PDB file of C-alpha atoms in Angstrom:
ATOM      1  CA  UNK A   1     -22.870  -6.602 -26.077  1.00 36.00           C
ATOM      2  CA  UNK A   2     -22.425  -8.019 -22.907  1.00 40.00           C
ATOM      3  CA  UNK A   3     -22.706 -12.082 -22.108  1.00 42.00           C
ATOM      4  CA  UNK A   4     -24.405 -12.619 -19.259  1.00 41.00           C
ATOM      5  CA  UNK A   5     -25.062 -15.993 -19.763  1.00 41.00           C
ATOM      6  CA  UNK A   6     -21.821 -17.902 -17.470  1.00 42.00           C
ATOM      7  CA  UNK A   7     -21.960 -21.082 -16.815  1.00 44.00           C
ATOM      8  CA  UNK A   8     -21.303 -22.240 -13.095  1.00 50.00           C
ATOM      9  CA  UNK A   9     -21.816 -25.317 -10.820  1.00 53.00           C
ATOM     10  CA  UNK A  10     -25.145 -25.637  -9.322  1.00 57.00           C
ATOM     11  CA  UNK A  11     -25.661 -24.192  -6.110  1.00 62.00           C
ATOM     12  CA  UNK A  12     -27.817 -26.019  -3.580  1.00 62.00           C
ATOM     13  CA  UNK A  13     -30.662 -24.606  -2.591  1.00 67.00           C
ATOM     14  CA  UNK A  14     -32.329 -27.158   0.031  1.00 67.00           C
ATOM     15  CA  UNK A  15     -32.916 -25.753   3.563  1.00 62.00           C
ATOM     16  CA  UNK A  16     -32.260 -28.045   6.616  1.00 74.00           C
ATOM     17  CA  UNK A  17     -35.062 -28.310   9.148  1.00 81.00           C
ATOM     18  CA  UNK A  18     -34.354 -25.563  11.482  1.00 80.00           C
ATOM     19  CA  UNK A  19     -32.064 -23.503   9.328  1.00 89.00           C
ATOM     20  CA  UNK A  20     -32.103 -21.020   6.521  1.00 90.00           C
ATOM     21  CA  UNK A  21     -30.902 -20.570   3.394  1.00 91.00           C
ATOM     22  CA  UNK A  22     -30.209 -16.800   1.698  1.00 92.00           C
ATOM     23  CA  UNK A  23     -29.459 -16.772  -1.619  1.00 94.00           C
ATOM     24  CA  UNK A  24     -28.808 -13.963  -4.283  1.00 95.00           C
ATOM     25  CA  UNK A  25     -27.051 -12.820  -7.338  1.00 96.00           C
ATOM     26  CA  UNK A  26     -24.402  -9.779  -7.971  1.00 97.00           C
ATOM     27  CA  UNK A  27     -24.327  -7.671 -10.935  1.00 97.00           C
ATOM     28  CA  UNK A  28     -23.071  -4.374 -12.274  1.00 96.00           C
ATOM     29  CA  UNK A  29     -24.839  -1.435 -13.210  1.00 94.00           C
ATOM     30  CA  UNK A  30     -25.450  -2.976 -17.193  1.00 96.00           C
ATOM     31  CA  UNK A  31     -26.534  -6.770 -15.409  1.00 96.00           C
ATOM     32  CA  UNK A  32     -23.558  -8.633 -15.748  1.00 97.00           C
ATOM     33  CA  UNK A  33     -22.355 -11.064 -13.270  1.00 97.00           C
ATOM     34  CA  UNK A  34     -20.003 -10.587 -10.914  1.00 96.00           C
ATOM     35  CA  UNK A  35     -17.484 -12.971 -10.009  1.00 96.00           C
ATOM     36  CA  UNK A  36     -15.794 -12.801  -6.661  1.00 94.00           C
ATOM     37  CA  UNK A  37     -17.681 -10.530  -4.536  1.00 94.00           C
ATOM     38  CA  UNK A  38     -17.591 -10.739  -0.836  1.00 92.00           C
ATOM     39  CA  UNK A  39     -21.296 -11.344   0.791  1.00 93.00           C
ATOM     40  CA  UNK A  40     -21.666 -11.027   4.391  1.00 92.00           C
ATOM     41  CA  UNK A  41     -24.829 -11.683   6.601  1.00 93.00           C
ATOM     42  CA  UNK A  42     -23.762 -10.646  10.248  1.00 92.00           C
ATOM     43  CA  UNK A  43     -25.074  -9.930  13.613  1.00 92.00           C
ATOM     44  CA  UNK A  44     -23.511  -7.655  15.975  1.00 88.00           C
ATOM     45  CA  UNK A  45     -21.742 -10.266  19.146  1.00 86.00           C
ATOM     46  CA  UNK A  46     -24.252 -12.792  18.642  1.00 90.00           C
ATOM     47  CA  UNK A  47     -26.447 -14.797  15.976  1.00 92.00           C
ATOM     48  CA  UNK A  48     -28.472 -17.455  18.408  1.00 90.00           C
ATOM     49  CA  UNK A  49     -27.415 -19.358  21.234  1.00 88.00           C
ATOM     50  CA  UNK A  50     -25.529 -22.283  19.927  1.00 87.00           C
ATOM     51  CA  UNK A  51     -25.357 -21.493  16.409  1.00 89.00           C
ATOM     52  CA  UNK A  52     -22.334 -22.279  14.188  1.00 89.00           C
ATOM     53  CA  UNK A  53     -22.178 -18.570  13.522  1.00 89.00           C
ATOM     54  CA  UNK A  54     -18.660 -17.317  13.079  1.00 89.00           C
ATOM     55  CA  UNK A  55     -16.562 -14.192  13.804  1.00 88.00           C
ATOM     56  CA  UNK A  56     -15.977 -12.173  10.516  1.00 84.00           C
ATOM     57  CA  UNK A  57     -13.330  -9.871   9.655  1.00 76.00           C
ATOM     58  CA  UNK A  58     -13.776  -6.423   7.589  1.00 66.00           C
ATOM     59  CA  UNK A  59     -15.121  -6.120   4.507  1.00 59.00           C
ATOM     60  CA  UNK A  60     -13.270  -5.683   1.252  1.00 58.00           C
ATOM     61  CA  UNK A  61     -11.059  -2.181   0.549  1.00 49.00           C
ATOM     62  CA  UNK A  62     -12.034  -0.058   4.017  1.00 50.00           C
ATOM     63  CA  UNK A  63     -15.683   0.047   3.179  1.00 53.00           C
ATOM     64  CA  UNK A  64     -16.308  -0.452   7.007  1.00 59.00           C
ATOM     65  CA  UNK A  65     -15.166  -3.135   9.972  1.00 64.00           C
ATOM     66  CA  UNK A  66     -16.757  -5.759  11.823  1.00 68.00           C
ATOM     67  CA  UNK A  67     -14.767  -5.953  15.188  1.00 72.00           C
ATOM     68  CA  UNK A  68     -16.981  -8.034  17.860  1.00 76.00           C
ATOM     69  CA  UNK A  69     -19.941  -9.370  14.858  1.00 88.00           C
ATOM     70  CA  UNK A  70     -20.899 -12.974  14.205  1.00 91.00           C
ATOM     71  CA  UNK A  71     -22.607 -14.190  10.873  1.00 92.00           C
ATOM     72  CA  UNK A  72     -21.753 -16.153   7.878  1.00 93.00           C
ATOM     73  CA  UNK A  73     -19.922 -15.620   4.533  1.00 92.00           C
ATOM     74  CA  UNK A  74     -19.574 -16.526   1.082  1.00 92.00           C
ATOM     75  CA  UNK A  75     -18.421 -15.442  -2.452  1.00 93.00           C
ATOM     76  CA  UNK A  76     -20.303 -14.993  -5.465  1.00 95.00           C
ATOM     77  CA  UNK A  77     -19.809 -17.353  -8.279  1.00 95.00           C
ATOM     78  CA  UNK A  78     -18.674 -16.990 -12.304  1.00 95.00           C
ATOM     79  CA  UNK A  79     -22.898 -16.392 -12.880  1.00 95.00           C
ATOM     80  CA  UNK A  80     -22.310 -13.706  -9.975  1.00 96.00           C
ATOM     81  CA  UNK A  81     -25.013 -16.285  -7.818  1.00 95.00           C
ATOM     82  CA  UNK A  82     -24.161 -16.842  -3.799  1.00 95.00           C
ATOM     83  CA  UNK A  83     -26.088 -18.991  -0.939  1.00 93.00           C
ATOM     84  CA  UNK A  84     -25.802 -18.644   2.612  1.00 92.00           C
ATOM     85  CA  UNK A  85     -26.938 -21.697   4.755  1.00 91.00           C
ATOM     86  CA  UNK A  86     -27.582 -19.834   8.417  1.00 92.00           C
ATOM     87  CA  UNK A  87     -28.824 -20.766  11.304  1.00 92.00           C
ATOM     88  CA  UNK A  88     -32.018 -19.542  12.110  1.00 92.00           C
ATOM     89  CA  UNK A  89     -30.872 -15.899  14.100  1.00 93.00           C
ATOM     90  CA  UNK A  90     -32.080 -14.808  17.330  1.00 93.00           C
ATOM     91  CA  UNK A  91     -30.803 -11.223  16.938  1.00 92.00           C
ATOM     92  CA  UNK A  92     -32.664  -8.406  16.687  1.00 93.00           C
ATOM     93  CA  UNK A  93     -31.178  -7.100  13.603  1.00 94.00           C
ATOM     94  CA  UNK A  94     -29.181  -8.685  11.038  1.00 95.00           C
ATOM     95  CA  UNK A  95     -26.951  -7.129   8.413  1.00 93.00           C
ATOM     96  CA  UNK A  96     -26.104  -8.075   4.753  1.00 94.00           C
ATOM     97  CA  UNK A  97     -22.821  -6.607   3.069  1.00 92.00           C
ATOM     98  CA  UNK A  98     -21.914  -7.180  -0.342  1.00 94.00           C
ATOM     99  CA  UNK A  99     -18.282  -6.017  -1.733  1.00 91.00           C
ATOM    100  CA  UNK A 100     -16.480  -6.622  -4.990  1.00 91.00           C
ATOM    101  CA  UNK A 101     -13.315  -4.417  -5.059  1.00 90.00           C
ATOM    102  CA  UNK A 102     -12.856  -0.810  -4.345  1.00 89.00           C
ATOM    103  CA  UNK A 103     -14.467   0.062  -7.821  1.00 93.00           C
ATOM    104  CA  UNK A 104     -17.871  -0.840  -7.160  1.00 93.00           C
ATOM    105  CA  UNK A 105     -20.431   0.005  -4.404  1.00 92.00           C
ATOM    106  CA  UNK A 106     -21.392  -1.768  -1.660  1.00 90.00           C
ATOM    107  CA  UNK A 107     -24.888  -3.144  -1.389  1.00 92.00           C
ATOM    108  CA  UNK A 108     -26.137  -2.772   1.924  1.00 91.00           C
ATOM    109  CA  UNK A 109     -29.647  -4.252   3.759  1.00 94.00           C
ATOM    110  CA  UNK A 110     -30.871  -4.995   7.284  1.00 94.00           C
ATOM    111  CA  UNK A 111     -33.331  -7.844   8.428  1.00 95.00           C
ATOM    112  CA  UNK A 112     -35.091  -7.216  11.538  1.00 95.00           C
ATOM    113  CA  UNK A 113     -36.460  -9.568  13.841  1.00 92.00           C
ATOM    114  CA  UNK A 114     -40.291  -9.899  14.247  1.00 91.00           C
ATOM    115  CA  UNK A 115     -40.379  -7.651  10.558  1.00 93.00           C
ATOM    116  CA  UNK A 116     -41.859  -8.737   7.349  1.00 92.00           C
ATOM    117  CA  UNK A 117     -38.217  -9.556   5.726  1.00 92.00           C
ATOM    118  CA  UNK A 118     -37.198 -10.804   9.056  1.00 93.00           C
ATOM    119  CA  UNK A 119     -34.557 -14.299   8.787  1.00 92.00           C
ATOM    120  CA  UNK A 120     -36.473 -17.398   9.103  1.00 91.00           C
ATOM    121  CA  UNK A 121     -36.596 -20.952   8.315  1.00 91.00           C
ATOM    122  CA  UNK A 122     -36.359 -21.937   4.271  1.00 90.00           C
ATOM    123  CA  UNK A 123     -35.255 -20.658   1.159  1.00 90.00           C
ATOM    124  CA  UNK A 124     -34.933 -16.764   1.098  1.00 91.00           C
ATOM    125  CA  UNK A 125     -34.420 -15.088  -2.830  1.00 93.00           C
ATOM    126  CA  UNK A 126     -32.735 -11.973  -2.018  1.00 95.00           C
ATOM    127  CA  UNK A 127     -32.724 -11.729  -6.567  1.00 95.00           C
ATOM    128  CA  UNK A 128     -30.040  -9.408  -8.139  1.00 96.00           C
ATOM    129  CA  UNK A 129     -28.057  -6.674  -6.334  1.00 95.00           C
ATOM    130  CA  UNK A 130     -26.140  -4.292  -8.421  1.00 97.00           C
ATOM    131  CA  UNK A 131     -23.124  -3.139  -7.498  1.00 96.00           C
ATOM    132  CA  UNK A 132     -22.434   0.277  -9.548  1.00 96.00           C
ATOM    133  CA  UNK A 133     -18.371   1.225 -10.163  1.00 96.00           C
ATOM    134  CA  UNK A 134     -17.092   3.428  -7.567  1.00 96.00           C
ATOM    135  CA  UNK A 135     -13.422   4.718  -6.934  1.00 96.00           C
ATOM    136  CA  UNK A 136     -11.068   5.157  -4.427  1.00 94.00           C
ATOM    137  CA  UNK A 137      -9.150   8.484  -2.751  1.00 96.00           C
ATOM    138  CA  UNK A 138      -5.692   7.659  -1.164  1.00 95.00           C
ATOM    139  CA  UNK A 139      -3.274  10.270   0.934  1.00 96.00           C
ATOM    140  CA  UNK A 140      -1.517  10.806   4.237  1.00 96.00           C
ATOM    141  CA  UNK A 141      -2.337  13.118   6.848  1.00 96.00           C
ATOM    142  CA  UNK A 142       1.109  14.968   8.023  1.00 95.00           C
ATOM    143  CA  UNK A 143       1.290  17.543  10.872  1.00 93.00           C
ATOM    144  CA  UNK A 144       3.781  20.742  10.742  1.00 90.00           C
ATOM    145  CA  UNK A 145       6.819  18.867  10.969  1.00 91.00           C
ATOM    146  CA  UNK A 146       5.413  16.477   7.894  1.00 89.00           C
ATOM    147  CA  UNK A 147       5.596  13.709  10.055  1.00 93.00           C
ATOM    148  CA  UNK A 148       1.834  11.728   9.700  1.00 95.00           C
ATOM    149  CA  UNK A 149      -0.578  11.777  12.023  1.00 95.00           C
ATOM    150  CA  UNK A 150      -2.087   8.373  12.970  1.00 92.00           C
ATOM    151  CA  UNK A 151      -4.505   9.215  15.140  1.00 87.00           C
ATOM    152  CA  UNK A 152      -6.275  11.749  12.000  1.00 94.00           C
ATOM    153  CA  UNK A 153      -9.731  11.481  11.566  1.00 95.00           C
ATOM    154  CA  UNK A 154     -11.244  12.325   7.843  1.00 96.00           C
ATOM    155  CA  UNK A 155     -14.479  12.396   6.595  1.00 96.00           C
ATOM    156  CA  UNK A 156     -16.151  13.226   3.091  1.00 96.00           C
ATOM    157  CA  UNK A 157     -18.372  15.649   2.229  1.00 96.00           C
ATOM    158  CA  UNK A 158     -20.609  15.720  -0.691  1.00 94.00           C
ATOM    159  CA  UNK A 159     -22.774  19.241   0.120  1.00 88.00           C
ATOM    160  CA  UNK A 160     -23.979  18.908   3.825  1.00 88.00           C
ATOM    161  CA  UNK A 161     -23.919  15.272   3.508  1.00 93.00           C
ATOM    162  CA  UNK A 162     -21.525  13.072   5.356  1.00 94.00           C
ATOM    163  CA  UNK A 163     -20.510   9.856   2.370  1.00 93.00           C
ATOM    164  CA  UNK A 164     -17.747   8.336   4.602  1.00 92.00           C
ATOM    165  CA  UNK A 165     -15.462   8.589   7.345  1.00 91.00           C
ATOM    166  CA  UNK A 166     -12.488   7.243   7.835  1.00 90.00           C
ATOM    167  CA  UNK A 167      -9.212   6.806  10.452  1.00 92.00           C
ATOM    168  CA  UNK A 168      -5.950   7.405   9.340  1.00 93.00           C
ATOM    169  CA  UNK A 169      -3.677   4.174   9.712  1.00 91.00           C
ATOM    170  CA  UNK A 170      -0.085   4.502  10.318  1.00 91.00           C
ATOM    171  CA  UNK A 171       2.412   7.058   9.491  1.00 93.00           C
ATOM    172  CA  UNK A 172      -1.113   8.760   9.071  1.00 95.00           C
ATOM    173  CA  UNK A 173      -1.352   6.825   5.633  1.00 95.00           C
ATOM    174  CA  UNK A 174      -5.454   6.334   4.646  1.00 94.00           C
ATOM    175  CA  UNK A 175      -7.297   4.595   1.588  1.00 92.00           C
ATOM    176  CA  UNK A 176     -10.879   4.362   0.936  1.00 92.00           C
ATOM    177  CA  UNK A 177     -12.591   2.399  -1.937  1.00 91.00           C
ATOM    178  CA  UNK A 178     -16.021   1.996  -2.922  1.00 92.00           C
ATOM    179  CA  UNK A 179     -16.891   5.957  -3.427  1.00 94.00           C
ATOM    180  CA  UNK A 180     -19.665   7.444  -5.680  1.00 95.00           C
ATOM    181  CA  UNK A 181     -17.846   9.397  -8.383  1.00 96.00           C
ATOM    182  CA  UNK A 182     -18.655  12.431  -7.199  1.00 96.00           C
ATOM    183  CA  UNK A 183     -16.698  15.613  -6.388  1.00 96.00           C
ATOM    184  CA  UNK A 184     -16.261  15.625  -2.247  1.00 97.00           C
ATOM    185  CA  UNK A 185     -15.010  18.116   0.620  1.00 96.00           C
ATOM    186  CA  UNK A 186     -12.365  16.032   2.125  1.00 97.00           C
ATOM    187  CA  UNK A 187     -11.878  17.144   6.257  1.00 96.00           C
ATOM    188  CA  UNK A 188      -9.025  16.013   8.258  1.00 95.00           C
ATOM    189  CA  UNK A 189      -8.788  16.901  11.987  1.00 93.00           C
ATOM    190  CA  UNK A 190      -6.941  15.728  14.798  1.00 92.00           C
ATOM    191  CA  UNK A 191      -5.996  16.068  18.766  1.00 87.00           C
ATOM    192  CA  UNK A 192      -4.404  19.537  19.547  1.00 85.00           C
ATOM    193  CA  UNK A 193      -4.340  20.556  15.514  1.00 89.00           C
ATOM    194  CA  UNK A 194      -6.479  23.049  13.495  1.00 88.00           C
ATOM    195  CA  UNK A 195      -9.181  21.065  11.355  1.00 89.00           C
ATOM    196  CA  UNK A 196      -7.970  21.059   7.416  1.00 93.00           C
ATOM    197  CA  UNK A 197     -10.481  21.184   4.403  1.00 93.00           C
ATOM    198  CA  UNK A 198      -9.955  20.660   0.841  1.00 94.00           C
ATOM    199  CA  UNK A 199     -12.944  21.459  -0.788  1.00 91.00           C
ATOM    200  CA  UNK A 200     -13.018  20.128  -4.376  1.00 91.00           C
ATOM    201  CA  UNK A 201     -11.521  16.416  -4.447  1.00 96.00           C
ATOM    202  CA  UNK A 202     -13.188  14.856  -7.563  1.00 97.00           C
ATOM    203  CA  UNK A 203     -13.054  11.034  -7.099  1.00 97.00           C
ATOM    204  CA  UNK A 204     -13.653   9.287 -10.505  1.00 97.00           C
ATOM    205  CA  UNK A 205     -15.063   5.171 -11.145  1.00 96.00           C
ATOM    206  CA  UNK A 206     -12.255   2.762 -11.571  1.00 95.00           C
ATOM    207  CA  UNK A 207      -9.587   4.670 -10.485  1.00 96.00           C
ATOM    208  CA  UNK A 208      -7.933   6.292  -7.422  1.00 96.00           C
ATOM    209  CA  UNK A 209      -7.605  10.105  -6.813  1.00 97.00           C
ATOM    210  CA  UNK A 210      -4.600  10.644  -4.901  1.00 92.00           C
ATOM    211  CA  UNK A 211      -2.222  10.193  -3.027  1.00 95.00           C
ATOM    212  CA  UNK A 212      -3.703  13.625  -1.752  1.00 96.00           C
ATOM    213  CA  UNK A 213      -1.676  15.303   1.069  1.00 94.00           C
ATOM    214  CA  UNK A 214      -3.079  17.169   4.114  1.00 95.00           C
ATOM    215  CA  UNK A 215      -1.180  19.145   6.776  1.00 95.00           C
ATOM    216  CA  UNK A 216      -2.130  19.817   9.953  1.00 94.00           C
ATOM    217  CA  UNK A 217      -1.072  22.955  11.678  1.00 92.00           C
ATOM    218  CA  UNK A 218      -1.007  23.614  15.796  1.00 89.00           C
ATOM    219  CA  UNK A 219      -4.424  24.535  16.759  1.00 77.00           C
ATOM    220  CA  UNK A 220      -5.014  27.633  18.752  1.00 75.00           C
ATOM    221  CA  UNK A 221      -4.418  27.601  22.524  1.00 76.00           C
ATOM    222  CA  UNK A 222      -6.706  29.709  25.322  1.00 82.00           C
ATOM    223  CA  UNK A 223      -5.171  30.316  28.679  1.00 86.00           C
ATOM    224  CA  UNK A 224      -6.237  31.671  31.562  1.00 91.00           C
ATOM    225  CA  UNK A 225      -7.525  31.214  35.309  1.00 92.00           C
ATOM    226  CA  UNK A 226     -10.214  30.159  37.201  1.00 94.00           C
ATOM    227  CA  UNK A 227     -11.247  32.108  40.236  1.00 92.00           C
ATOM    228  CA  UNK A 228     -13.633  32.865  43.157  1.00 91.00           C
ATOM    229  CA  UNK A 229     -15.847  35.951  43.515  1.00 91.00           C
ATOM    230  CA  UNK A 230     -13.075  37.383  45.902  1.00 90.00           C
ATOM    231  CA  UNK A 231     -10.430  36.122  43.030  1.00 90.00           C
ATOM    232  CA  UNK A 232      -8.852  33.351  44.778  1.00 92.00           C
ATOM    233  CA  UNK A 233      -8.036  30.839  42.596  1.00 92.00           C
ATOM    234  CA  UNK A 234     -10.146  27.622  41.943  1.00 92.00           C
ATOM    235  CA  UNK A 235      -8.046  24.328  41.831  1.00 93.00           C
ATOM    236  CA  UNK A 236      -9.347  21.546  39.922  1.00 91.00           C
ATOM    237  CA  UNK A 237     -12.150  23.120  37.210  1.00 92.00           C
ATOM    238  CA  UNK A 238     -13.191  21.537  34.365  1.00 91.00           C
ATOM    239  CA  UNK A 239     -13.051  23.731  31.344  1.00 91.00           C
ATOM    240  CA  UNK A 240     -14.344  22.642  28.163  1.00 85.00           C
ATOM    241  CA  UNK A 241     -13.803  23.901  24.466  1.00 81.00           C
ATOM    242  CA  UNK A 242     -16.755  23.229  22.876  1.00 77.00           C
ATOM    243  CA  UNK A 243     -18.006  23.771  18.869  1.00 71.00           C
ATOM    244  CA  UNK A 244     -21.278  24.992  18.257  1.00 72.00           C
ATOM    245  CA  UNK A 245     -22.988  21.597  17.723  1.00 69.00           C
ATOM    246  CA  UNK A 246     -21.291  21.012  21.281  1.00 70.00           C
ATOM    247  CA  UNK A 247     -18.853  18.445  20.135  1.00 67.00           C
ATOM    248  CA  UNK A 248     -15.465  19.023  22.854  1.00 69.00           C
ATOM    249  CA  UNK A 249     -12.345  20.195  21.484  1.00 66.00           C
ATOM    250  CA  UNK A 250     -10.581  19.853  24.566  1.00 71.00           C
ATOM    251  CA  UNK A 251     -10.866  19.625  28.310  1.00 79.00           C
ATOM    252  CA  UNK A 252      -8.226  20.608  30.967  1.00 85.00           C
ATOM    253  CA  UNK A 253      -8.830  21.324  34.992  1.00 90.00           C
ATOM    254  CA  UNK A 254      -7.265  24.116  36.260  1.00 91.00           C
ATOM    255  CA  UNK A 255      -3.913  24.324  38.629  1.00 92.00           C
ATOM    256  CA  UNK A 256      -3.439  25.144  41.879  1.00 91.00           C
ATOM    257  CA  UNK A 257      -3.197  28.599  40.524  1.00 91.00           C
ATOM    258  CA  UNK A 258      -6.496  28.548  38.904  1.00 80.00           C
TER     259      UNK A 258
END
């Protein structure tokens, strides 16, 4: 059986006059603690004028980025327990993230301003959030030539739903943690290259699936000219390539020679 009875320092629970004070506890899927994970309460630019709110960085394995967000952070405990003292925020919406490692979930939630579960002064008991095991799908993106492609974008499928998405990093390298085990269509596409699919990646808890390799061959190319109704050409048209959900391909303006 599992002990889920840890013993850790107390952690104060007293809100200051004006402030707030969130408080929780992590768990896996069976209820036992979990030590170490990464809790996150942000804002997007800013919490409230003058607060001691501080820029964060991303959360833990890829599970997403917080470029230009403002908020507070804190790790769970040996019982799993966390508490975030917080200035009362002024922001329309805040965010909570909570990440272990790249084999569990993340626990998501939103507070909105003027809401019933909006941030306010005094003690707030957020109680247990569970963070299931995940895994984690690792590869490269590579073009004709083999060499990667850092500019790849790649997204996961699981039927007609989008899980996660994803930028290649450099030498068009790319690692994502905290997946459902699940079997996914993994899509890679990038500038002036034909979109790649594989369609049966099966990602599996507490392990990664990979490294999984995708080329990227030339995409097709359309030529021709833009003219008048007495065919003289037309210099400077915009053409677009467009999909059918009218996301552009590509965009070019035509010649002097049309």
């Amino acid at each position: 059986s599992t002990d889920t009875t840890r013993v850790a320092a107390p952690i104060a629970l007293d809100a200051v006059p004006g402030r707030g004070v969130v408080h929780g506890r992590v768990v896996d899927a069976d209820g036992a603690p979990i030590e170490g994970a990464l809790v996150q309460l942000f804002a997007k630019r800013r919490w409230a004028k003058g607060s001691d709110a501080a820029p964060l960085a991303g959360g833990v394995a890829g599970a997403f980025t917080l470029d230009g967000h403002v908020g507070y952070e804190a790790t769970s405990d040996a019982a799993g327990r966390f508490a975030l003292e917080t200035a009362v925020p002024s922001s329309r919406r805040v965010q909570l993230h909570v990440a272990r490692s790249a084999f569990h979930s993340v626990h998501t939630d939103r507070f909105t301003r003027g809401k019933k579960n909006a941030l306010v002064e005094g003690v707030r008991d957020l109680g247990d959030m569970t963070l299931p095991a995940a895994g984690g799908l690792r590869g490269a993106v590579g073009g004709a030539d083999g060499v990667g492609i850092a500019e790849a974008r790649l997204e996961l499928f699981r039927g007609l739903e989008r899980a996660a998405s994803l930028d290649a990093g450099e030498g068009g390298a790319f690692e994502r943690g905290h997946l459902d085990p699940n079997s996914y269509v993994l899509r890679a596409e990038a500038p002036d290259c034909a979109r790649e699919e594989l369609p049966a990646v099966e990602v599996t808890a507490g392990a990664w699936t990979g490294p999984v390799e995708l080329r990227l061959m030339p995409g097709p190319e359309i030529a021709g000219r833009v003219v008048d109704d007495a065919g003289t050409p037309l210099a400077g048209a915009l053409v677009e390539a467009k999909r059918a959900n009218e996301k552009t391909l590509a965009r070019v303006e035509s010649d002097a020679e049309g």
